[in-house]
């Protein structure tokens, strides 16, 4: 009985760790991708300087969680990895190139004079492309991946769907909302006014896409509809959309009322609720409707080795990021000749 319990529990533990890594990535990297999405909309070059300064100490560390999530999928759930990777080769490769491109733009923009606008466009384009590719992957997961004999059986463009496009638009709006919330919290003056104004549009886009994605998923994927609307699930899961609606209303009011940290935290909460909805829709599948977390689990020796690495690495990364956010706390202020500095550092 004990061995059976362990066999059932171990995949749940590693699945929870993988979900944790993805969640931290989406919430943490979402803020700097969101700042990139808003970059060209900023009215002045000084605003763009301040926007980059606000994320400069933390943006590169945020992407550690993306690498960790991919590593966990490969090591802990190889059956899911070798099906999902070929299914999403194109959006994954475009996403990685976009992330690299925006990283190059981040570094070169500070030194550029004549071609600064080129790097502004590159930073914006890399942020939008990476975010939209994540939406295409998300939509493809919800729709389901064609599988035959335990292998991916679709073509290179099987990931394309209307649901993926809706998810991509929703993620662009959602990351822009998180980025605007971050700027409201971290800046003052004209930059904060700009962030408040654009946060309204980002919230409208995010809320609209969340509603459309939810409705389209329930209409086009019967398993998702059954998960949410079959009794007693309907009663048990009703708090999720109700709380989401309450957060949207509170966020809208917070933007108007001048809330700063609360606006940013509510934007994170809205995204977290979206992730909860996704988990409810897809659980317990690694590959929707084909491979569960129990079916796709790696061998015990690999999991034991992986557990040691996870137990060491995750606390170190969390401590590093917590220290970075603490050291560079406070408002970001502009200084002539440089991007700026952080008032709390």
Short mmCIF file of C-alpha atoms in Angstrom, two decimals:
data_model
loop_
_atom_site.label_atom_id
_atom_site.label_comp_id
_atom_site.label_asym_id
_atom_site.label_seq_id
_atom_site.Cartn_x
_atom_site.Cartn_y
_atom_site.Cartn_z
CA UNK A 1 0.00 0.00 0.00
CA UNK A 2 2.88 2.36 0.87
CA UNK A 3 4.61 1.63 -2.45
CA UNK A 4 1.35 2.26 -4.32
CA UNK A 5 0.87 5.54 -2.48
CA UNK A 6 4.40 6.62 -3.35
CA UNK A 7 3.90 5.63 -6.99
CA UNK A 8 0.79 7.79 -7.12
CA UNK A 9 2.31 10.70 -5.18
CA UNK A 10 5.69 11.13 -6.87
CA UNK A 11 4.28 12.30 -10.25
CA UNK A 12 2.01 14.74 -8.41
CA UNK A 13 5.00 16.25 -6.61
CA UNK A 14 6.99 16.75 -9.80
CA UNK A 15 3.92 18.03 -11.64
CA UNK A 16 3.40 20.55 -8.82
CA UNK A 17 7.04 21.67 -9.08
CA UNK A 18 6.71 22.07 -12.86
CA UNK A 19 3.49 24.08 -12.44
CA UNK A 20 5.24 26.23 -9.82
CA UNK A 21 8.13 26.97 -12.22
CA UNK A 22 5.78 27.86 -15.07
CA UNK A 23 3.67 30.05 -12.77
CA UNK A 24 6.69 31.95 -11.45
CA UNK A 25 7.96 32.39 -15.01
CA UNK A 26 4.65 33.73 -16.30
CA UNK A 27 4.24 36.16 -13.40
CA UNK A 28 7.88 37.27 -13.23
CA UNK A 29 8.84 37.38 -16.89
CA UNK A 30 5.37 38.65 -17.69
CA UNK A 31 6.23 42.00 -16.15
CA UNK A 32 9.34 42.60 -18.27
CA UNK A 33 7.72 41.21 -21.42
CA UNK A 34 4.81 43.54 -20.63
CA UNK A 35 7.15 46.51 -20.35
CA UNK A 36 8.57 45.55 -23.75
CA UNK A 37 5.07 45.32 -25.25
CA UNK A 38 4.33 48.85 -24.00
CA UNK A 39 7.71 50.20 -25.06
CA UNK A 40 6.85 51.92 -28.33
CA UNK A 41 3.60 53.30 -26.89
CA UNK A 42 5.57 55.40 -24.37
CA UNK A 43 5.40 59.05 -25.47
CA UNK A 44 8.99 60.11 -24.69
CA UNK A 45 12.47 58.60 -24.89
CA UNK A 46 12.92 59.49 -21.21
CA UNK A 47 9.92 57.29 -20.38
CA UNK A 48 11.48 54.38 -22.27
CA UNK A 49 14.77 54.91 -20.38
CA UNK A 50 12.88 54.75 -17.09
CA UNK A 51 10.94 51.66 -18.20
CA UNK A 52 14.16 49.80 -18.97
CA UNK A 53 15.75 50.88 -15.73
CA UNK A 54 12.84 49.50 -13.74
CA UNK A 55 13.35 45.96 -15.06
CA UNK A 56 17.13 46.00 -15.62
CA UNK A 57 18.06 44.27 -12.31
CA UNK A 58 15.53 41.43 -12.62
CA UNK A 59 14.61 40.67 -16.24
CA UNK A 60 17.36 38.14 -17.05
CA UNK A 61 16.83 36.15 -13.84
CA UNK A 62 13.12 35.79 -14.61
CA UNK A 63 13.84 33.61 -17.65
CA UNK A 64 15.63 31.06 -15.45
CA UNK A 65 12.20 29.64 -14.66
CA UNK A 66 11.48 28.96 -18.34
CA UNK A 67 14.67 26.89 -18.60
CA UNK A 68 13.84 25.09 -15.38
CA UNK A 69 10.32 24.25 -16.52
CA UNK A 70 11.62 22.81 -19.80
CA UNK A 71 14.26 20.80 -17.96
CA UNK A 72 11.67 19.37 -15.58
CA UNK A 73 9.44 18.33 -18.48
CA UNK A 74 12.37 16.61 -20.21
CA UNK A 75 13.71 14.83 -17.11
CA UNK A 76 10.55 14.04 -15.13
CA UNK A 77 8.02 13.50 -17.94
CA UNK A 78 9.90 12.42 -21.09
CA UNK A 79 6.76 10.98 -22.72
CA UNK A 80 5.21 14.44 -22.65
CA UNK A 81 8.43 16.06 -23.87
CA UNK A 82 8.94 13.94 -26.99
CA UNK A 83 5.32 14.46 -28.06
CA UNK A 84 4.96 18.16 -27.24
CA UNK A 85 8.32 19.37 -28.56
CA UNK A 86 7.76 18.32 -32.21
CA UNK A 87 4.16 19.54 -31.96
CA UNK A 88 5.33 23.05 -31.09
CA UNK A 89 8.75 23.26 -32.74
CA UNK A 90 7.99 26.43 -34.70
CA UNK A 91 6.43 28.58 -31.94
CA UNK A 92 9.06 27.40 -29.45
CA UNK A 93 11.94 28.29 -31.80
CA UNK A 94 10.42 31.66 -32.71
CA UNK A 95 9.85 32.35 -29.00
CA UNK A 96 13.46 31.55 -28.11
CA UNK A 97 14.84 33.66 -30.97
CA UNK A 98 12.56 36.51 -29.91
CA UNK A 99 13.77 36.29 -26.30
CA UNK A 100 17.39 36.33 -27.50
CA UNK A 101 16.65 39.23 -29.85
CA UNK A 102 15.09 41.34 -27.10
CA UNK A 103 18.02 40.53 -24.80
CA UNK A 104 20.45 41.83 -27.45
CA UNK A 105 18.29 44.92 -27.91
CA UNK A 106 18.29 45.51 -24.17
CA UNK A 107 22.08 45.55 -24.04
CA UNK A 108 22.70 47.55 -27.22
CA UNK A 109 20.09 50.25 -26.65
CA UNK A 110 22.04 51.85 -23.81
CA UNK A 111 25.10 52.34 -26.03
CA UNK A 112 23.26 53.30 -29.23
CA UNK A 113 22.90 56.89 -30.43
CA UNK A 114 22.05 56.98 -34.16
CA UNK A 115 20.19 53.67 -34.23
CA UNK A 116 18.43 53.80 -30.88
CA UNK A 117 15.00 53.63 -32.52
CA UNK A 118 16.04 50.39 -34.22
CA UNK A 119 16.76 48.80 -30.83
CA UNK A 120 13.51 50.21 -29.44
CA UNK A 121 11.63 48.44 -32.23
CA UNK A 122 13.67 45.27 -31.70
CA UNK A 123 12.90 45.22 -27.98
CA UNK A 124 9.20 45.75 -28.66
CA UNK A 125 9.02 43.21 -31.50
CA UNK A 126 10.88 40.54 -29.51
CA UNK A 127 8.54 41.01 -26.56
CA UNK A 128 5.37 40.81 -28.67
CA UNK A 129 6.57 37.83 -30.72
CA UNK A 130 7.69 35.83 -27.68
CA UNK A 131 4.38 36.49 -25.94
CA UNK A 132 2.25 35.64 -28.99
CA UNK A 133 4.17 32.38 -29.51
CA UNK A 134 3.41 31.40 -25.93
CA UNK A 135 -0.27 32.00 -26.70
CA UNK A 136 -0.08 29.77 -29.78
CA UNK A 137 1.42 27.00 -27.64
CA UNK A 138 -1.26 27.46 -25.00
CA UNK A 139 -4.06 27.33 -27.58
CA UNK A 140 -2.54 24.22 -29.13
CA UNK A 141 -2.43 22.50 -25.74
CA UNK A 142 -6.09 23.25 -25.03
CA UNK A 143 -7.16 22.10 -28.52
CA UNK A 144 -5.16 18.92 -28.17
CA UNK A 145 -2.19 17.42 -30.00
CA UNK A 146 -2.68 14.69 -32.65
CA UNK A 147 -1.05 11.48 -31.39
CA UNK A 148 -0.78 8.02 -32.95
CA UNK A 149 1.06 5.06 -31.41
CA UNK A 150 2.45 7.30 -28.69
CA UNK A 151 4.06 9.76 -31.14
CA UNK A 152 3.10 13.16 -32.52
CA UNK A 153 1.28 12.58 -35.80
CA UNK A 154 0.55 16.11 -36.98
CA UNK A 155 2.37 18.50 -39.28
CA UNK A 156 4.59 21.54 -38.62
CA UNK A 157 1.59 23.89 -38.57
CA UNK A 158 -0.78 21.72 -36.51
CA UNK A 159 -0.40 24.18 -33.64
CA UNK A 160 -2.19 26.93 -35.60
CA UNK A 161 -5.79 27.52 -34.53
CA UNK A 162 -8.23 30.31 -33.79
CA UNK A 163 -7.98 29.41 -30.12
CA UNK A 164 -4.20 29.89 -30.30
CA UNK A 165 -4.63 33.33 -31.86
CA UNK A 166 -7.12 34.29 -29.11
CA UNK A 167 -4.72 33.02 -26.44
CA UNK A 168 -1.88 34.97 -28.06
CA UNK A 169 -3.92 38.18 -28.02
CA UNK A 170 -4.94 37.50 -24.42
CA UNK A 171 -1.35 36.99 -23.33
CA UNK A 172 -0.24 40.19 -25.07
CA UNK A 173 -2.96 42.07 -23.19
CA UNK A 174 -2.26 40.26 -19.92
CA UNK A 175 1.49 40.83 -19.99
CA UNK A 176 0.89 44.47 -20.96
CA UNK A 177 -1.38 44.74 -17.92
CA UNK A 178 1.26 43.28 -15.61
CA UNK A 179 3.89 45.56 -17.16
CA UNK A 180 1.64 48.60 -16.69
CA UNK A 181 1.01 47.58 -13.08
CA UNK A 182 4.75 47.28 -12.53
CA UNK A 183 5.34 50.77 -13.97
CA UNK A 184 2.54 52.23 -11.83
CA UNK A 185 4.26 50.76 -8.78
CA UNK A 186 7.86 51.57 -9.72
CA UNK A 187 7.66 55.00 -11.38
CA UNK A 188 6.25 58.45 -10.78
CA UNK A 189 5.30 61.46 -12.85
CA UNK A 190 4.61 61.27 -16.58
CA UNK A 191 5.68 57.63 -16.88
CA UNK A 192 3.22 56.56 -14.20
CA UNK A 193 0.44 58.59 -15.87
CA UNK A 194 1.19 56.82 -19.16
CA UNK A 195 1.10 53.43 -17.39
CA UNK A 196 -2.29 54.19 -15.80
CA UNK A 197 -3.80 55.27 -19.09
CA UNK A 198 -2.63 52.21 -21.00
CA UNK A 199 -3.51 49.84 -18.12
CA UNK A 200 -7.20 50.46 -18.83
CA UNK A 201 -6.87 49.31 -22.45
CA UNK A 202 -4.75 46.32 -21.39
CA UNK A 203 -7.34 45.29 -18.80
CA UNK A 204 -10.18 45.52 -21.33
CA UNK A 205 -8.23 43.38 -23.83
CA UNK A 206 -7.27 40.85 -21.16
CA UNK A 207 -10.80 40.49 -19.78
CA UNK A 208 -12.31 40.21 -23.26
CA UNK A 209 -9.81 37.54 -24.36
CA UNK A 210 -10.27 35.57 -21.12
CA UNK A 211 -14.02 35.48 -21.78
CA UNK A 212 -13.57 34.55 -25.46
CA UNK A 213 -10.98 31.85 -24.77
CA UNK A 214 -13.14 30.34 -22.04
CA UNK A 215 -16.24 30.32 -24.24
CA UNK A 216 -14.44 29.01 -27.33
CA UNK A 217 -12.66 26.28 -25.33
CA UNK A 218 -15.95 25.08 -23.85
CA UNK A 219 -17.64 25.14 -27.28
CA UNK A 220 -14.84 23.50 -29.30
CA UNK A 221 -13.41 21.03 -26.77
CA UNK A 222 -16.11 18.80 -25.22
CA UNK A 223 -13.78 17.56 -22.48
CA UNK A 224 -13.23 21.12 -21.26
CA UNK A 225 -16.98 21.78 -21.25
CA UNK A 226 -17.61 18.58 -19.30
CA UNK A 227 -14.95 19.51 -16.76
CA UNK A 228 -16.50 22.91 -16.02
CA UNK A 229 -20.23 22.43 -16.54
CA UNK A 230 -20.98 18.86 -15.44
CA UNK A 231 -22.47 18.56 -11.95
CA UNK A 232 -21.07 18.72 -9.25
CA UNK A 233 -18.07 20.45 -10.92
CA UNK A 234 -20.29 23.38 -11.87
CA UNK A 235 -20.94 24.18 -8.20
CA UNK A 236 -17.40 23.40 -7.03
CA UNK A 237 -15.66 25.47 -9.73
CA UNK A 238 -18.09 28.42 -9.82
CA UNK A 239 -15.91 30.47 -7.41
CA UNK A 240 -13.08 30.63 -9.98
CA UNK A 241 -14.90 32.81 -12.58
CA UNK A 242 -16.68 34.75 -9.82
CA UNK A 243 -13.41 35.61 -8.08
CA UNK A 244 -11.89 36.46 -11.47
CA UNK A 245 -14.71 38.92 -12.15
CA UNK A 246 -14.25 40.46 -8.70
CA UNK A 247 -10.50 40.90 -9.34
CA UNK A 248 -11.21 42.57 -12.70
CA UNK A 249 -13.60 45.04 -11.05
CA UNK A 250 -11.16 45.73 -8.20
CA UNK A 251 -8.33 46.22 -10.70
CA UNK A 252 -10.36 48.68 -12.77
CA UNK A 253 -11.21 50.68 -9.66
CA UNK A 254 -7.63 50.53 -8.40
CA UNK A 255 -6.30 52.02 -11.63
CA UNK A 256 -8.78 54.92 -11.39
CA UNK A 257 -8.25 55.46 -7.67
CA UNK A 258 -4.46 55.76 -7.89
CA UNK A 259 -3.53 52.49 -6.19
CA UNK A 260 0.08 51.51 -6.89
CA UNK A 261 1.30 48.23 -5.37
CA UNK A 262 -2.31 46.98 -5.18
CA UNK A 263 -2.76 47.46 -8.93
CA UNK A 264 0.32 45.38 -9.69
CA UNK A 265 -0.64 42.63 -7.22
CA UNK A 266 -4.18 42.44 -8.59
CA UNK A 267 -2.79 42.10 -12.12
CA UNK A 268 -0.68 39.16 -10.90
CA UNK A 269 -3.73 37.69 -9.16
CA UNK A 270 -5.77 37.92 -12.37
CA UNK A 271 -3.09 36.01 -14.26
CA UNK A 272 -2.84 33.42 -11.47
CA UNK A 273 -6.60 32.83 -11.70
CA UNK A 274 -6.22 32.29 -15.44
CA UNK A 275 -3.55 29.67 -14.75
CA UNK A 276 -5.85 27.97 -12.25
CA UNK A 277 -8.54 27.80 -14.91
CA UNK A 278 -6.05 26.27 -17.35
CA UNK A 279 -4.99 23.61 -14.84
CA UNK A 280 -8.62 22.75 -14.11
CA UNK A 281 -9.30 22.38 -17.83
CA UNK A 282 -6.30 20.16 -18.61
CA UNK A 283 -5.64 18.14 -15.45
CA UNK A 284 -4.31 15.42 -15.19
CA UNK A 285 -2.91 15.41 -18.72
CA UNK A 286 0.60 16.27 -19.88
CA UNK A 287 -0.57 15.77 -23.44
CA UNK A 288 -4.31 16.57 -23.36
CA UNK A 289 -6.53 13.52 -23.77
CA UNK A 290 -3.50 11.24 -24.40
CA UNK A 291 -0.80 11.16 -21.70
CA UNK A 292 -1.39 11.75 -17.98
CA UNK A 293 1.25 12.70 -15.43
CA UNK A 294 1.30 9.08 -14.27
CA UNK A 295 1.67 7.67 -17.79
CA UNK A 296 4.48 10.05 -18.72
CA UNK A 297 6.59 9.73 -15.57
CA UNK A 298 10.31 8.98 -15.82
CA UNK A 299 12.04 6.05 -14.10
CA UNK A 300 12.67 6.18 -10.31
CA UNK A 301 16.45 6.61 -10.66
CA UNK A 302 16.09 9.66 -12.87
CA UNK A 303 13.48 11.16 -10.55
CA UNK A 304 15.72 10.63 -7.52
CA UNK A 305 18.60 12.41 -9.26
CA UNK A 306 16.27 15.19 -10.39
CA UNK A 307 14.85 15.62 -6.89
CA UNK A 308 18.31 16.43 -5.51
CA UNK A 309 18.87 19.07 -8.18
CA UNK A 310 15.43 20.62 -7.65
CA UNK A 311 15.91 20.72 -3.87
CA UNK A 312 19.20 22.60 -4.30
CA UNK A 313 18.53 24.88 -7.30
CA UNK A 314 15.03 26.22 -6.62
CA UNK A 315 15.83 27.70 -3.15
CA UNK A 316 18.99 29.31 -4.58
CA UNK A 317 17.13 30.92 -7.49
CA UNK A 318 14.32 32.07 -5.20
CA UNK A 319 16.81 33.59 -2.77
CA UNK A 320 18.69 35.34 -5.57
CA UNK A 321 15.54 36.84 -7.05
CA UNK A 322 14.15 37.86 -3.67
CA UNK A 323 17.46 39.60 -2.92
CA UNK A 324 17.43 41.38 -6.30
CA UNK A 325 13.88 42.64 -5.84
CA UNK A 326 14.68 43.77 -2.28
CA UNK A 327 17.93 45.58 -3.16
CA UNK A 328 16.26 47.43 -6.05
CA UNK A 329 13.04 48.20 -4.22
CA UNK A 330 11.55 51.66 -4.29
CA UNK A 331 10.81 54.06 -7.12
CA UNK A 332 12.94 54.16 -10.26
CA UNK A 333 14.20 57.66 -11.01
CA UNK A 334 15.83 59.05 -14.14
CA UNK A 335 19.42 60.29 -14.20
CA UNK A 336 21.04 62.18 -17.07
CA UNK A 337 23.47 60.11 -19.11
CA UNK A 338 22.24 56.74 -17.89
CA UNK A 339 19.04 54.78 -17.73
CA UNK A 340 18.53 55.75 -14.10
CA UNK A 341 18.66 54.36 -10.60
CA UNK A 342 16.36 52.90 -7.96
CA UNK A 343 15.46 55.15 -5.05
CA UNK A 344 15.39 52.28 -2.58
CA UNK A 345 18.81 50.85 -3.49
#
